[in-house]
XYZ file of C-alpha atoms in Angstrom:
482
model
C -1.944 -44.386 16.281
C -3.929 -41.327 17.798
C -7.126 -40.789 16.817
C -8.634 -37.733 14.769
C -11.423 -36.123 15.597
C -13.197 -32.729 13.873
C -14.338 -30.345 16.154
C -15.459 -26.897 15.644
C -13.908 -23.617 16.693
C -15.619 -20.271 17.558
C -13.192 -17.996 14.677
C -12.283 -18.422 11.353
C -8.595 -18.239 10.916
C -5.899 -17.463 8.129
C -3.044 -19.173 6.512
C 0.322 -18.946 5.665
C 2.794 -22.005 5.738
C 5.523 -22.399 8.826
C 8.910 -22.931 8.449
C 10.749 -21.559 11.402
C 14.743 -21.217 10.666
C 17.114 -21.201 8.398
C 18.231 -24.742 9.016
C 14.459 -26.093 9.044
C 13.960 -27.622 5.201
C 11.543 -29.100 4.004
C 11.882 -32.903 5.988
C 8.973 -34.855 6.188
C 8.220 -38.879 6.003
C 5.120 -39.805 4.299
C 2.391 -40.770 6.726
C -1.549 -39.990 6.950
C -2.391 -36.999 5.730
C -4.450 -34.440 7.779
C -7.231 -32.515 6.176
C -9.598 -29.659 7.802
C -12.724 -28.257 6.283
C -12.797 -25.204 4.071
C -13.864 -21.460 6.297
C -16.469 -19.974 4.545
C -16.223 -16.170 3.599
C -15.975 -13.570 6.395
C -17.341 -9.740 6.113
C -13.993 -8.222 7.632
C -10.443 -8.876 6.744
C -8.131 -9.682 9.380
C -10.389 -8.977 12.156
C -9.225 -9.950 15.846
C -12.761 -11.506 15.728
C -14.477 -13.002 12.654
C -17.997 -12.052 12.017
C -20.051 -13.594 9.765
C -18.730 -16.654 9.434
C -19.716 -20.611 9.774
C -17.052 -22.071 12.489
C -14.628 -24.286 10.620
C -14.006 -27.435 11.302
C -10.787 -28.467 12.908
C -8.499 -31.776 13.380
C -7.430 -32.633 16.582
C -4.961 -35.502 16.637
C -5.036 -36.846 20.739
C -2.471 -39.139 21.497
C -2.812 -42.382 23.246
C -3.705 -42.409 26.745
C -0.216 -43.980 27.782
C 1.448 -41.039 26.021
C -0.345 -38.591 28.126
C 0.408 -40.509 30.993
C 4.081 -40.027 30.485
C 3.813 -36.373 29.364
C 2.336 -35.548 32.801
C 4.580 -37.087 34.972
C 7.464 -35.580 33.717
C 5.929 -31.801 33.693
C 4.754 -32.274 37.120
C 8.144 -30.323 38.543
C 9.508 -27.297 36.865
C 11.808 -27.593 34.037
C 15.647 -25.905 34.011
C 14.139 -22.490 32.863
C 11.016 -22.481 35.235
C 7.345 -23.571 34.463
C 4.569 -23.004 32.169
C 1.957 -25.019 32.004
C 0.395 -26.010 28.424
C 2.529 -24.067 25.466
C 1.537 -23.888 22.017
C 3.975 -24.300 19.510
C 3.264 -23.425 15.696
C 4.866 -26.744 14.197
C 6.357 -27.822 10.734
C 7.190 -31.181 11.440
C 10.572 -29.903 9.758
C 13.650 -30.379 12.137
C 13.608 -27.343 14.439
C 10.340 -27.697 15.547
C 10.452 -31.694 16.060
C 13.464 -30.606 18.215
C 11.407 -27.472 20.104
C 9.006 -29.757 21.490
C 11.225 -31.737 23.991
C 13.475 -28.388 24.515
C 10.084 -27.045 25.758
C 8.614 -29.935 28.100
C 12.553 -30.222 29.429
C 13.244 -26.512 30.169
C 9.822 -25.795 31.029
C 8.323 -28.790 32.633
C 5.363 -27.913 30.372
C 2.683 -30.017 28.266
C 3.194 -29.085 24.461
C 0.212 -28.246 21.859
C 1.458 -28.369 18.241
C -0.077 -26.228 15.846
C 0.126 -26.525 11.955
C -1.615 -23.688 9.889
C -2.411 -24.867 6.119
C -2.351 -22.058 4.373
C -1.662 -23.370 0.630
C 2.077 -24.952 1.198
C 0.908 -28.245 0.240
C -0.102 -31.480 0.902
C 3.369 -33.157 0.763
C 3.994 -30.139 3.872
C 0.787 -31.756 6.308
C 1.759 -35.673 5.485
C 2.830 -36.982 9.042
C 2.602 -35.052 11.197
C 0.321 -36.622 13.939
C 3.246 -39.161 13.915
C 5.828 -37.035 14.311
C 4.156 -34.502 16.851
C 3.860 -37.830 18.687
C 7.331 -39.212 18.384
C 8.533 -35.733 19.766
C 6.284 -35.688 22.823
C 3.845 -33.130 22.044
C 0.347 -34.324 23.492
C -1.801 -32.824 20.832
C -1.574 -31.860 16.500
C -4.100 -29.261 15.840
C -4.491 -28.730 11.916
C -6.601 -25.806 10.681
C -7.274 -24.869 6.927
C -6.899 -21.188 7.137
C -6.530 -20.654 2.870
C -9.749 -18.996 2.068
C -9.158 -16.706 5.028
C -5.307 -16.184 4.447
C -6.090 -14.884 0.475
C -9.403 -13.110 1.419
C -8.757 -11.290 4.727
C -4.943 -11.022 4.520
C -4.019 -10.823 0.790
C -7.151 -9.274 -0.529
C -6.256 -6.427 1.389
C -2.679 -5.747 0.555
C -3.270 -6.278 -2.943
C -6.298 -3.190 -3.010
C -3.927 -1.068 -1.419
C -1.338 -1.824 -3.894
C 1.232 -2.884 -1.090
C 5.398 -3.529 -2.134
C 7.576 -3.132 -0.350
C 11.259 -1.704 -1.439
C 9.791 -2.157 -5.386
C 9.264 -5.837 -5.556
C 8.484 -7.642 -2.890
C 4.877 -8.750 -2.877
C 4.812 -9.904 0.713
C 4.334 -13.454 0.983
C 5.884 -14.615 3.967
C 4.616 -11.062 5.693
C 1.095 -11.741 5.188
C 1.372 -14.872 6.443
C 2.584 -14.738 9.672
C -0.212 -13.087 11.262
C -2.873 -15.240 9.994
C -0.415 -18.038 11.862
C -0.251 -15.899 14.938
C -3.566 -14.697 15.254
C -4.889 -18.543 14.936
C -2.230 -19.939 17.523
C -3.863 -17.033 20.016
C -7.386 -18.836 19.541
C -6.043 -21.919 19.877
C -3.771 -20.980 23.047
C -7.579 -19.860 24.628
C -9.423 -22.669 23.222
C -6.963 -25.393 24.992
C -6.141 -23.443 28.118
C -2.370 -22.477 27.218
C -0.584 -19.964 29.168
C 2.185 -19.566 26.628
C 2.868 -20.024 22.750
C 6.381 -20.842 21.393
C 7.613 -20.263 17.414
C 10.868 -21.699 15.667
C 12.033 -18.004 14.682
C 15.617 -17.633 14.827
C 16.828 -14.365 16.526
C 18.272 -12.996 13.038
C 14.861 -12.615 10.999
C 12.017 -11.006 10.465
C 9.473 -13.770 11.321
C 10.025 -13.527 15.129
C 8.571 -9.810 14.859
C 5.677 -10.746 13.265
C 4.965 -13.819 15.461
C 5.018 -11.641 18.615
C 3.423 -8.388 17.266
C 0.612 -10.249 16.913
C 0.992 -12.065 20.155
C 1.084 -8.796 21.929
C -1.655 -7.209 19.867
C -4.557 -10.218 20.672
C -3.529 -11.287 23.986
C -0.633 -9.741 26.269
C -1.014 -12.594 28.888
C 0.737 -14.918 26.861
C 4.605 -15.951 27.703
C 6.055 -15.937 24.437
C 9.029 -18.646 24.425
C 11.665 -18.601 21.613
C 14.351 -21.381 21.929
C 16.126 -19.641 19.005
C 17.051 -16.856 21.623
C 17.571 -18.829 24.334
C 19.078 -22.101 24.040
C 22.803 -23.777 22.944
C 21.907 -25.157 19.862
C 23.507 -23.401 17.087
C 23.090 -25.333 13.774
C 21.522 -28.747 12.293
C 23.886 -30.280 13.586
C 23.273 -29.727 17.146
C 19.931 -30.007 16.524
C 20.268 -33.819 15.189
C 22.482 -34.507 18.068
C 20.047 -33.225 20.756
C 16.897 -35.024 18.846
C 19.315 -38.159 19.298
C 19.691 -37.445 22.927
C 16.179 -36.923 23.519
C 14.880 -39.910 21.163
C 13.343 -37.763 18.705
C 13.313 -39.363 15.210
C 15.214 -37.611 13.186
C 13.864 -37.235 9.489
C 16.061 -38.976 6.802
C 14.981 -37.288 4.075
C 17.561 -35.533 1.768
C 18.077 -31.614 3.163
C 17.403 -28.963 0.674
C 20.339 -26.614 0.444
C 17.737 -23.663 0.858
C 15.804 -22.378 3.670
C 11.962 -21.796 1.456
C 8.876 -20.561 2.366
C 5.847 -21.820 0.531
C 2.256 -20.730 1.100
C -0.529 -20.161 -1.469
C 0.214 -16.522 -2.587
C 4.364 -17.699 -3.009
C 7.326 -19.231 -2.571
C 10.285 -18.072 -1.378
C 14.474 -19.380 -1.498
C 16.984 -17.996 0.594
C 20.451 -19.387 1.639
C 23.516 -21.234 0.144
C 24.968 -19.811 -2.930
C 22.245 -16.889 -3.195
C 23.774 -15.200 -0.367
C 26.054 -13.845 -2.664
C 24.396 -11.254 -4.459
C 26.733 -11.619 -7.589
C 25.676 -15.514 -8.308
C 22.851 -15.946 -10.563
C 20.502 -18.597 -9.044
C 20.480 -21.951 -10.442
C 17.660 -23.168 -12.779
C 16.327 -26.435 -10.542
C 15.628 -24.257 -7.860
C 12.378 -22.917 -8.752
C 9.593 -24.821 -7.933
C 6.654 -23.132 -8.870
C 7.111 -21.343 -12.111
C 9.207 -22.402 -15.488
C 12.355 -20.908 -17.062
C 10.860 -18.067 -19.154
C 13.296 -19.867 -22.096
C 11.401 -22.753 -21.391
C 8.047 -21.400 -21.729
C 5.184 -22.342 -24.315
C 6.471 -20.582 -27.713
C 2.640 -19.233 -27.880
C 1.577 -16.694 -25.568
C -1.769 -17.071 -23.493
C -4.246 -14.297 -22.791
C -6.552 -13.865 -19.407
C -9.112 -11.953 -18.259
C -9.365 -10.850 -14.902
C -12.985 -9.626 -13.604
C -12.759 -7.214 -10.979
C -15.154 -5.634 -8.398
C -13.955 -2.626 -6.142
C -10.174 -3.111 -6.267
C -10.777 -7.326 -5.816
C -10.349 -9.913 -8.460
C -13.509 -12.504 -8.476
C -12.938 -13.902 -11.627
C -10.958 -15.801 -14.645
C -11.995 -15.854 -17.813
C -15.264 -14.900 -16.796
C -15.673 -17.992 -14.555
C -16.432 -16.826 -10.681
C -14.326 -18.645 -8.164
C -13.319 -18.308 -4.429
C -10.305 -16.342 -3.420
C -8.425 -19.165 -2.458
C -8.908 -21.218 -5.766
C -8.902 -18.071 -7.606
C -5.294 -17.724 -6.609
C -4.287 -21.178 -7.521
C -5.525 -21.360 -11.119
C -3.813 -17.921 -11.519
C -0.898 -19.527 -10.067
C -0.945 -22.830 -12.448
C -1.519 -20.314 -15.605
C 1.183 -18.100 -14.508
C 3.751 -20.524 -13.596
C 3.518 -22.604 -17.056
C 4.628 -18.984 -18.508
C 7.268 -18.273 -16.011
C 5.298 -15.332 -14.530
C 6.795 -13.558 -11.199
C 10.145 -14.233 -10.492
C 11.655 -11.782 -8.580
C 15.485 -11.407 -7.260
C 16.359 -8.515 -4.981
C 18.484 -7.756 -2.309
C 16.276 -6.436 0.575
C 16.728 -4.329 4.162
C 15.372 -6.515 7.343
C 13.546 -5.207 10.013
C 16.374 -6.235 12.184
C 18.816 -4.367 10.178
C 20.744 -6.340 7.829
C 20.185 -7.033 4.066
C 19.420 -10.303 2.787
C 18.888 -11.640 -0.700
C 15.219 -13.512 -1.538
C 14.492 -14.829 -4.811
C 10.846 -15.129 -5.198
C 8.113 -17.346 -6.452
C 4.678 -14.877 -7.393
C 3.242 -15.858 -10.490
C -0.728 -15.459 -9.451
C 0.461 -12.654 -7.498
C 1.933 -10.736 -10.039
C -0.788 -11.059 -12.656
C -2.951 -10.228 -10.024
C -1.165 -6.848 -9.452
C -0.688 -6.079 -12.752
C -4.579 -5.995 -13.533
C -5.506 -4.493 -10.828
C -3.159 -1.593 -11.158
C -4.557 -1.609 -15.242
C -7.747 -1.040 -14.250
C -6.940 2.067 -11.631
C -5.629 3.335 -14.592
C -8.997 4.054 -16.000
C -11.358 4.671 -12.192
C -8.811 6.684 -10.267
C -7.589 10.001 -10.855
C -4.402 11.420 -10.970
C -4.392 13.104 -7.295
C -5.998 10.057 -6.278
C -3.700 7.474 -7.572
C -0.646 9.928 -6.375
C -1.741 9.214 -2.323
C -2.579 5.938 -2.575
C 0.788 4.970 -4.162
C 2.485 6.989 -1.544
C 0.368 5.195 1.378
C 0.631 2.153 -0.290
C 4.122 2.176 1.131
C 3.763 2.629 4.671
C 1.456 0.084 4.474
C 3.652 -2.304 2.627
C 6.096 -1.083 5.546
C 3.714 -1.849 8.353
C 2.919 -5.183 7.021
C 6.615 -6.275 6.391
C 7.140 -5.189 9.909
C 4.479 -7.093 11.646
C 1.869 -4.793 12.214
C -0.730 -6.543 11.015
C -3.010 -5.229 13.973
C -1.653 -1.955 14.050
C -5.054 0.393 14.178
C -2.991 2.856 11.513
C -2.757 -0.117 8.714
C -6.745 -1.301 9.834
C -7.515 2.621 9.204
C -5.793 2.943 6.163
C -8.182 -0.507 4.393
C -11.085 2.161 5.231
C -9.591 4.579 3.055
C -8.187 1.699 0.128
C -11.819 0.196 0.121
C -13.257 3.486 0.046
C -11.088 5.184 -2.943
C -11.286 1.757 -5.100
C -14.960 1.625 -4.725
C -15.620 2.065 -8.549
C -12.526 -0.064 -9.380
C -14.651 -2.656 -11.009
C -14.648 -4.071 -14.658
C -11.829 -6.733 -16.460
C -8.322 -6.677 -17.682
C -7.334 -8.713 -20.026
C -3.409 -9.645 -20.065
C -1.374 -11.758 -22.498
C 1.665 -13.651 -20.918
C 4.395 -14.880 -22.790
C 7.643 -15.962 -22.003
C 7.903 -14.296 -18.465
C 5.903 -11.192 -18.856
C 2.334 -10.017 -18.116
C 0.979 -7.160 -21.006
C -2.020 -5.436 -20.624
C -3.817 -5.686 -23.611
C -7.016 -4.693 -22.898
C -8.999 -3.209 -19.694
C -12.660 -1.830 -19.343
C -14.718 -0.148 -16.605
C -18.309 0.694 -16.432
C -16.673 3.859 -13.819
C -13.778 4.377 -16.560
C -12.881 8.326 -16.466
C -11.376 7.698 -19.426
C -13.519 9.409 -22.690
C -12.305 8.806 -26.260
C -14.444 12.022 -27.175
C -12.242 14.079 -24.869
C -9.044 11.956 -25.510
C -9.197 11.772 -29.492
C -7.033 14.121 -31.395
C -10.443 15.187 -33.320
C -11.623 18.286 -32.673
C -14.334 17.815 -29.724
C -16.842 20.209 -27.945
C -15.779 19.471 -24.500
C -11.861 20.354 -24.620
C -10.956 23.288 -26.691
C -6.932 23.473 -27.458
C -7.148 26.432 -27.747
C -7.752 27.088 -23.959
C -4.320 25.259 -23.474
C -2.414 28.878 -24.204
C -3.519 30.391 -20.975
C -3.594 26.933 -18.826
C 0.118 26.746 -19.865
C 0.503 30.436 -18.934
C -0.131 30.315 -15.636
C 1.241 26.916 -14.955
C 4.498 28.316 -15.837
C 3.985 31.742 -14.219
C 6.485 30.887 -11.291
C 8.951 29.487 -13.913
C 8.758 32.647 -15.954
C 9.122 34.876 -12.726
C 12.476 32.968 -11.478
C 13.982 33.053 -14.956
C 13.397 37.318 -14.998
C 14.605 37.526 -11.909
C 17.550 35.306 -12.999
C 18.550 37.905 -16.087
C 17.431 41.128 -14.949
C 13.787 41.735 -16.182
């Protein structure tokens, strides 16, 4: 068995989970499970650099000696598609990527780095892997715990500029992927790689994002994608080429949906929900109840809040990352954030998603409560509208895009005084505001009560509405004559 060792790294890095295709499930065979230390906080989100930070530690799985040994004498000659030398390849363990790893050293002549990003999918996702890495011929497993990061410098940021995109969709997968991508580009430099592979297939959005990001942090890399390039079209050629190439092939039962899991979600698309018309079925959530099946008694929460970002639950202060998850346990048990919708790809064509969100959503919900009472109207009126190109941006992999870094300047800026507590009551699938409070609030019950008060006179109303109806009053004269 290789041997682990914990080194650490010069950058902090982010985390969303990896699943590259379509026909990549969830396949795994119990085995030891790899675990890397906790980043501590940063100062910047999504930085090309992290400041401020203490270097997390990471695991390095090295293979036996023999193994290496074998590796290099085949990738001393060029493989059928040229040569590369070292190639990093962000790794599942799933079936595509077990299958990637030969493809690579075969076509490319080319030593093979696997990278696995934990970014909340869970610990079921990381048992293995070192074995399997190994049984496909990859000469290193490099495991980073990127879930602080991935909720404070990638989610933190689309949720205080109040980023959706087409109405619903709260982003999961789109955050993720650069926090992957931006951590396989450190790890490319850190083990001398020339190149950096993903299991994208040519049809989604994910290979965008991967390669955005590529091209943003370093243009040197050669960016392979065997998706694009090679003969295998289905699972099925991809169990008969692991079979040619001695690749174990995982026995574990295939989940008839292609899902996407990392701390902020969970995602299902495939089988029967590519028709639109079907209603999904009932076992195939995972991370939230039926809303039928929820507790008959509703459960209230308080969410503390300082400039636009939540910090607390109930009063108790806890790290983004495990902030997220007990938001995610409460809101599940009520069947909090299920979304269905039919949405436009980058690439072109719709596809239907049916999502997991339950932290997410109560998330969103209080923080858009309490903008209610700190922002006013012309304020709230451009951030909604930027809020959508930078929901756009972000969908379409522009995590590193100076407009969308320029645009958190403003968002931090404008939510500045966003700061007290919301309190919500779920029941049964929904999130209600009950309750919300700001030491900022513009909000004044002296102004607001129908009592007479010194500061708004109604009586000044009668010329206000005057002149804000002056160009109504002119069209309708010159409509009838007067």
């Amino acid at each position: 068995m290789a041997q682990l060792k914990a080194f650490p790294c010069s950058y902090t890095l982010s985390s969303p989970s990896f699943q590259s295709s379509r026909t990549e499930q969830l396949l795994h065979q119990p085995s030891q499970l790899l675990k890397a230390a906790r980043p501590s906080s940063l100062t910047k989100w999504g930085s090309r650099t992290s400041v401020g930070a203490r270097k997390p530690q990471v695991i390095k799985a090295v293979l036996h000696s023999e193994t290496k040994t074998a590796i290099s004498e085949m990738e001393k000659g060029s493989g059928l598609r040229g040569k590369l030398d070292k190639v990093v390849l962000a790794y599942s363990g799933g079936l595509d990527t077990s299958v990637i790893v030969p493809w690579l050293r075969e076509n490319y002549g080319c030593e093979v780095v696997c990278f696995t990003a934990d970014v909340g999918q869970g610990l079921k996702e990381l048992e293995g892997l070192e074995a399997k890495a190994k049984a496909s011929g990859a000469s290193q497993l490099v495991v980073k715990d990127l879930k602080e990061e991935f909720v404070r410098d990638y989610i933190f940021p689309c949720l205080q500029a109040g980023a959706i995109y087409e109405r619903k969709y709260l982003l999961g997968t789109s955050m993720a992927r650069p926090v992957i991508a931006k951590a396989m580009v450190d790890v490319a430099k850190e083990v001398g790689a020339d190149a950096v592979s993903h299991g994208c297939t040519g049809k989604g959005n994910d290979q965008v994002r991967f390669e955005l990001t590529f091209f943003s942090l370093n243009p040197k890399l050669t960016v392979v994608a065997p998706w694009r390039e090679w003969d295998i079209t289905g699972r099925e050629d991809a169990i008969e080429y692991a079979k040619k190439h001695n690749v174990p092939v995982p026995v574990t039962k295939k989940s008839i949906y292609s899902r996407d899991r990392n701390l902020w979600h969970l995602s299902h698309e495939g089988d029967i929900l590519e028709d639109p018309a079907i209603e999904p079925k009932k076992d195939m959530y995972m991370m939230s109840v039926d809303p039928e099946d929820a507790p008959n008694q509703p459960e209230y929460v308080q969410i503390g809040i300082e400039s636009g970002l939540p910090v607390s639950v109930n009063g108790k202060k806890l790290s983004p990352a495990t902030l997220l998850s007990e938001l995610n346990e409460i809101g599940g048990k009520h069947g909090i954030g299920r979304i269905d919708m039919v949405e436009n790809r980058l690439v072109g064509m719709k596809s239907r998603g049916v999502y997991e969100t339950p932290g997410g959503t109560i998330l969103f919900t209080a923080v858009r409560e309490l903008e209610s009472l700190t922002l006013d109207r012309e304020t709230i009126q451009v951030k909604d509208s930027l809020a959508l190109k930078y929901a756009e941006l972000v969908y379409a992999g522009r995590w590193f895009d100076p407009l969308r870094e320029s645009m958190d300047a403003f968002m931090q800026n404008i939510t500045k005084t966003t700061t007290g507590s919301v309190t919500l009551k779920l029941y049964k699938g929904s999130a209600t505001v009950t309750g919300r409070e700001s030491p900022y609030s513009l909000y004044r019950q002296d102004i607001s009560s129908f009592e007479s008060g010194q500061i708004y006179d109604q009586a000044d109303a009668a010329g206000f509405i005057r002149l804000y109806g002056l160009p109504m009053r002119v069209r309708a004269m010159l409509e009838q004559g007067i």
